[in-house]
């Protein structure tokens, strides 16, 4: 099958957004702009006021949580998790993202204005005793939020170290009481071509979907995520709720989830459907298994471009290696 859109394996690895796109003004200005123009509507005015060349990080973000829940951020850091290297600058992380519903470039923030992450709900369904639809507020208050310092490794060889806010996916799954027949969990992103340009123009098999075995989904590391850097998720990071799976290549960490389904069969997943030769269902980080068109032995950090040897399971073997023995 031929696609006329850029795919992740087409991206040059040196791709990097200009550093001066953002400035570092404080939150007070975002609050001011929100008050006057209501969030993203204030971007142009903000740039004029500051005289900077582009919107600041704070002006770019529309929170993925309601005002009511803003008080839940930042959450307490869980000391069990450490990066083992420097934290990625938050602007570097925010200006270099993958969200193919909006753009095939890394500058997703330029194309995401129309996305409306509120109101939001997530349906949890399938092989379980208590299927339910959870509003975002209910999800946020399901259990205590915590912050985790995780390493993130993209299949394209870039990496970042960022603090995510959320709780183990297991906490949500337990609420619906999975049936013993449930062997897999399927995740689905929104299907809103009216808000996401690329869903209208590309021939990808939307909506984006992903899957895990039930054992992977129940593992302590699988993190249902609502925030980043102590604040609600930015739109481009997958507001208002996404998955973070630090031992797997980043494409498994599905953004802006609307549906979670317990199944007895391995679900089809987005990139595996597009190119099964290059993107596997399991997709654990593994330096010994090259991508068909590049090595996975090394990785480079967003921002600093510092390079490191890639670790099996991205260094999280103590938590997850037992799942694959
Ligand atoms: N989820 C959706 N719905 N759409 C996407 O395009 N890209 C994936 C993943 N989740 C993607 C997605 C890829 S390839 C990566 S590396 C991570 O999100 C990137 O997360 P970040 O952009 O917040 O760094």
Coordinates of C-alpha atoms and ligand atoms in Angstrom, one line a residue:
X1 CA 0.0 0.0 0.0
X2 CA 1.3 3.5 -0.8
X3 CA 0.9 6.6 1.3
X4 CA 1.3 10.1 0.2
X5 CA 1.9 11.5 3.6
X6 CA 5.0 11.5 5.7
X7 CA 5.4 8.5 8.0
X8 CA 7.6 8.3 11.1
X9 CA 10.2 6.3 9.2
X10 CA 10.4 9.0 6.7
X11 CA 11.5 11.6 9.2
X12 CA 15.1 12.7 9.2
X13 CA 16.5 12.2 12.7
X14 CA 18.1 15.6 12.8
X15 CA 14.6 17.3 12.6
X16 CA 14.5 20.0 15.2
X17 CA 12.4 23.1 15.8
X18 CA 14.1 26.5 15.9
X19 CA 15.0 27.3 19.5
X20 CA 13.7 30.8 19.4
X21 CA 10.1 29.7 18.8
X22 CA 9.4 30.0 22.4
X23 CA 10.2 32.5 25.1
X24 CA 10.0 31.8 28.8
X25 CA 7.5 34.3 30.2
X26 CA 5.6 33.5 33.4
X27 CA 2.3 31.9 34.0
X28 CA 0.7 35.2 35.1
X29 CA 0.6 36.3 31.5
X30 CA -1.2 33.1 30.4
X31 CA -3.7 33.8 33.1
X32 CA -4.1 37.3 31.9
X33 CA -4.6 36.2 28.3
X34 CA -7.0 33.5 29.3
X35 CA -9.0 36.0 31.2
X36 CA -9.2 38.4 28.3
X37 CA -9.3 36.1 25.3
X38 CA -9.9 32.6 26.7
X39 CA -6.8 30.4 26.3
X40 CA -5.5 29.8 22.8
X41 CA -7.4 32.9 21.4
X42 CA -4.8 35.0 23.2
X43 CA -1.7 33.7 21.4
X44 CA -1.5 36.4 18.8
X45 CA -2.0 39.2 21.4
X46 CA 0.6 37.6 23.7
X47 CA 3.2 37.7 21.0
X48 CA 2.4 41.3 20.2
X49 CA 2.7 42.2 23.9
X50 CA 5.9 40.5 24.4
X51 CA 7.5 41.5 21.2
X52 CA 8.9 37.9 20.9
X53 CA 9.1 36.0 17.6
X54 CA 6.5 33.4 18.5
X55 CA 4.2 32.1 21.2
X56 CA 5.6 31.2 24.6
X57 CA 5.1 27.7 26.0
X58 CA 2.6 29.0 28.5
X59 CA 0.6 30.7 25.8
X60 CA 0.6 27.6 23.7
X61 CA -0.9 25.4 26.3
X62 CA -4.6 24.7 27.0
X63 CA -4.9 22.6 30.0
X64 CA -6.3 19.1 29.7
X65 CA -8.0 19.4 33.1
X66 CA -11.0 21.5 34.1
X67 CA -10.6 24.5 36.3
X68 CA -12.1 22.4 39.1
X69 CA -9.3 20.0 39.0
X70 CA -6.4 22.3 38.5
X71 CA -5.7 22.1 42.2
X72 CA -4.7 18.5 41.8
X73 CA -1.4 19.6 40.1
X74 CA 1.4 19.3 40.9
X75 CA 1.2 15.9 42.5
X76 CA 3.8 14.4 44.9
X77 CA 6.8 12.9 43.2
X78 CA 7.1 9.1 43.6
X79 CA 10.7 8.6 44.7
X80 CA 10.9 5.0 43.2
X81 CA 11.5 6.5 39.8
X82 CA 14.5 8.5 38.7
X83 CA 15.8 9.4 35.2
X84 CA 19.4 8.6 35.8
X85 CA 20.2 11.6 33.5
X86 CA 19.2 15.3 33.2
X87 CA 15.6 16.3 32.8
X88 CA 14.5 17.4 29.4
X89 CA 13.7 21.1 29.1
X90 CA 9.9 21.4 29.0
X91 CA 9.9 23.7 26.0
X92 CA 12.0 21.2 24.0
X93 CA 9.6 18.5 24.9
X94 CA 6.6 20.7 24.0
X95 CA 7.8 21.8 20.6
X96 CA 9.0 18.4 19.4
X97 CA 6.0 16.0 19.6
X98 CA 4.4 13.2 17.5
X99 CA 0.7 13.5 17.0
X100 CA -0.1 12.3 13.5
X101 CA -3.8 13.3 13.7
X102 CA -2.6 16.9 13.5
X103 CA 0.7 16.9 11.6
X104 CA 3.5 14.7 10.2
X105 CA 6.0 17.2 11.4
X106 CA 7.2 17.6 15.0
X107 CA 5.8 21.1 15.3
X108 CA 2.4 19.8 16.2
X109 CA 1.7 22.8 18.4
X110 CA 1.2 24.9 15.2
X111 CA -1.7 22.7 14.0
X112 CA -3.5 21.9 17.2
X113 CA -5.5 25.0 18.0
X114 CA -8.8 23.5 16.9
X115 CA -8.5 20.5 19.2
X116 CA -11.0 20.6 22.1
X117 CA -9.9 18.4 24.9
X118 CA -12.7 19.5 27.2
X119 CA -15.2 18.2 28.0
X120 CA -13.9 14.6 27.9
X121 CA -14.9 11.1 28.9
X122 CA -13.3 7.7 28.6
X123 CA -15.4 4.6 28.0
X124 CA -14.0 1.4 29.7
X125 CA -15.8 -1.6 28.2
X126 CA -15.5 -5.2 26.9
X127 CA -14.9 -8.3 29.0
X128 CA -15.5 -6.9 32.5
X129 CA -18.3 -7.0 35.1
X130 CA -18.8 -3.2 35.4
X131 CA -18.3 -1.4 32.1
X132 CA -18.5 2.4 32.7
X133 CA -18.0 5.7 31.0
X134 CA -15.8 8.0 33.2
X135 CA -15.9 11.8 32.9
X136 CA -12.5 13.4 33.1
X137 CA -13.3 14.8 36.6
X138 CA -14.1 11.3 37.8
X139 CA -11.0 9.9 36.3
X140 CA -8.8 12.5 37.9
X141 CA -10.2 11.8 41.3
X142 CA -10.4 8.0 41.0
X143 CA -7.3 7.7 43.2
X144 CA -4.4 9.9 44.3
X145 CA -2.3 11.4 41.5
X146 CA 1.5 11.0 41.7
X147 CA 4.4 12.3 39.6
X148 CA 6.8 10.0 38.0
X149 CA 10.2 10.8 36.4
X150 CA 10.2 8.5 33.4
X151 CA 12.6 8.0 30.4
X152 CA 10.8 8.0 27.1
X153 CA 12.3 6.4 24.0
X154 CA 10.8 6.9 20.5
X155 CA 11.3 4.2 17.9
X156 CA 12.9 7.0 15.8
X157 CA 15.8 7.1 18.3
X158 CA 15.0 10.4 20.0
X159 CA 14.5 10.2 23.8
X160 CA 13.4 12.5 26.6
X161 CA 13.2 12.5 30.4
X162 CA 10.0 14.1 31.6
X163 CA 7.8 14.1 34.8
X164 CA 4.3 12.7 34.1
X165 CA 1.4 13.0 36.5
X166 CA -1.1 10.2 36.8
X167 CA -1.7 6.8 38.4
X168 CA -1.1 3.2 37.4
X169 CA -3.6 2.1 34.6
X170 CA -4.3 -0.9 36.8
X171 CA -6.2 1.4 39.2
X172 CA -8.8 2.2 36.5
X173 CA -9.0 -1.3 35.1
X174 CA -9.7 -2.7 38.6
X175 CA -12.8 -0.5 38.9
X176 CA -14.5 -2.3 36.0
X177 CA -13.6 -5.7 37.3
X178 CA -12.0 -7.5 34.3
X179 CA -13.3 -10.9 33.4
X180 CA -10.7 -13.7 33.5
X181 CA -11.3 -14.2 29.8
X182 CA -9.8 -10.7 29.2
X183 CA -6.3 -11.3 27.8
X184 CA -5.7 -8.0 26.0
X185 CA -6.5 -4.3 26.4
X186 CA -7.3 -2.1 23.4
X187 CA -7.0 1.7 23.5
X188 CA -8.5 4.2 21.1
X189 CA -7.9 7.9 20.4
X190 CA -10.7 10.3 19.4
X191 CA -12.0 10.3 15.9
X192 CA -12.6 14.0 15.1
X193 CA -11.6 14.9 11.6
X194 CA -13.3 18.3 12.1
X195 CA -10.7 19.1 14.8
X196 CA -7.7 17.2 13.5
X197 CA -6.8 18.2 9.9
X198 CA -4.7 15.1 9.1
X199 CA -7.6 12.8 9.9
X200 CA -9.4 14.4 6.9
X201 CA -6.5 14.3 4.5
X202 CA -4.5 11.2 5.0
X203 CA -5.3 7.6 4.3
X204 CA -4.1 6.3 7.6
X205 CA -6.5 3.8 9.4
X206 CA -7.9 6.3 11.9
X207 CA -8.6 6.4 14.8
X208 CA -5.2 5.8 16.3
X209 CA -5.3 2.6 18.4
X210 CA -3.0 0.6 20.5
X211 CA -3.0 -2.6 22.6
X212 CA -1.3 -4.4 25.5
X213 CA -1.6 -7.8 27.0
X214 CA -3.5 -7.7 30.2
X215 CA -0.3 -8.5 32.2
X216 CA 1.4 -5.5 30.6
X217 CA -1.6 -3.3 31.3
X218 CA -1.6 -4.4 35.0
X219 CA 2.1 -3.8 35.4
X220 CA 3.1 -1.1 37.9
X221 CA 4.8 0.9 35.1
X222 CA 1.8 1.3 32.8
X223 CA 0.8 4.9 33.7
X224 CA -2.5 6.6 32.9
X225 CA -1.3 10.2 32.5
X226 CA -3.1 13.5 33.0
X227 CA -0.2 15.9 33.4
X228 CA 3.4 16.8 32.5
X229 CA 5.9 19.0 34.3
X230 CA 3.5 19.5 37.2
X231 CA 0.6 20.8 35.1
X232 CA -2.2 19.3 33.0
X233 CA -1.1 17.8 29.7
X234 CA -0.6 20.2 26.8
X235 CA -2.7 19.4 23.8
X236 CA 0.3 18.3 21.8
X237 CA 1.3 15.8 24.6
X238 CA -2.1 14.1 24.4
X239 CA -4.5 16.1 26.6
X240 CA -6.5 15.4 28.5
X241 CA -5.5 11.7 29.2
X242 CA -2.9 9.4 27.6
X243 CA -0.9 6.3 28.3
X244 CA 2.8 6.3 29.2
X245 CA 4.7 3.0 28.8
X246 CA 8.3 3.7 29.4
X247 CA 9.7 0.3 28.6
X248 CA 8.1 0.3 25.1
X249 CA 8.8 2.5 22.0
X250 CA 6.8 5.7 22.3
X251 CA 4.2 4.9 19.7
X252 CA 2.6 2.5 22.2
X253 CA 2.0 5.5 24.5
X254 CA -1.3 6.4 22.9
X255 CA -2.6 10.0 23.4
X256 CA -6.0 11.5 24.0
X257 CA -7.8 8.2 24.8
X258 CA -11.5 7.9 24.5
X259 CA -12.0 4.2 24.8
X260 CA -10.4 1.3 26.6
X261 CA -11.7 -2.2 25.8
X262 CA -10.9 -5.6 27.4
X263 CA -10.8 -8.3 24.8
X264 CA -9.8 -12.0 24.4
X265 CA -8.0 -11.4 21.1
X266 CA -4.9 -9.4 20.3
X267 CA -6.2 -6.1 18.9
X268 CA -5.0 -4.5 15.7
X269 CA -2.8 -1.5 16.4
X270 CA -2.2 1.6 14.3
X271 CA 1.5 1.4 13.2
X272 CA 1.4 -2.4 13.1
X273 CA -1.5 -2.1 10.7
X274 CA 0.2 0.5 8.6
X275 CA 3.6 -1.3 8.4
X276 CA 3.7 -4.7 10.2
X277 CA 7.3 -5.3 9.0
X278 CA 8.6 -2.3 10.9
X279 CA 6.3 -1.8 13.9
X280 CA 5.5 -4.8 16.1
X281 CA 2.7 -5.2 18.5
X282 CA 5.0 -5.8 21.5
X283 CA 7.5 -3.0 20.6
X284 CA 9.7 -3.3 23.7
X285 CA 12.8 -1.1 23.6
X286 CA 15.6 -3.4 22.5
X287 CA 19.0 -2.2 21.3
X288 CA 19.7 -5.7 19.9
X289 CA 16.9 -5.6 17.5
X290 CA 17.5 -2.9 14.8
X291 CA 14.6 -1.2 13.1
X292 CA 14.7 -2.5 9.5
X293 CA 16.2 0.8 8.3
X294 CA 18.3 2.0 11.3
X295 CA 20.1 0.8 14.4
X296 CA 18.5 1.0 17.8
X297 CA 21.8 0.8 19.7
X298 CA 22.0 4.5 20.5
X299 CA 19.5 7.3 21.3
X300 CA 19.7 11.1 21.5
X301 CA 18.1 13.5 23.9
X302 CA 15.7 16.2 22.9
X303 CA 17.3 19.6 23.5
X304 CA 20.9 18.7 24.4
X305 CA 21.3 16.1 21.6
X306 CA 23.4 14.1 24.1
X307 CA 23.7 10.5 23.1
X308 CA 23.4 7.4 25.2
X309 CA 23.5 3.6 24.7
X310 CA 19.9 2.3 24.5
X311 CA 19.1 -0.1 27.3
X312 CA 16.9 -3.2 27.0
X313 CA 13.4 -2.3 28.1
X314 CA 14.7 1.3 28.2
X315 CA 16.3 0.4 31.6
X316 CA 13.1 -0.8 33.2
X317 CA 13.9 -4.6 33.1
X318 CA 13.5 -4.9 36.9
X319 CA 9.8 -4.1 36.5
X320 CA 8.9 -5.8 33.3
X321 CA 11.4 -8.4 32.1
X322 CA 9.5 -11.1 34.0
X323 CA 6.5 -10.5 31.7
X324 CA 8.5 -11.9 28.8
X325 CA 10.4 -14.8 30.3
Ligands
LIG1 N1 -1.0 8.9 20.1 C1 -1.7 9.4 19.1 N2 -3.1 9.3 19.3 N3 -1.2 9.8 17.9 C2 0.1 9.8 17.6 O1 0.5 10.2 16.5 N4 2.3 9.3 18.5 C3 3.1 8.3 19.4 C4 2.6 8.4 20.8 N5 1.2 8.5 20.9 C5 1.0 9.3 18.7 C6 0.4 8.9 19.9 C7 4.5 8.4 19.3 S1 5.2 7.9 17.8 C8 5.3 8.9 20.3 S2 7.0 8.8 20.2 C9 4.7 9.5 21.5 O2 3.2 9.6 21.4 C10 5.2 10.9 21.7 O3 4.8 11.5 22.8 P1 5.1 13.1 22.9 O4 4.8 13.7 21.6 O5 4.2 13.6 24.0 O6 6.5 13.2 23.3

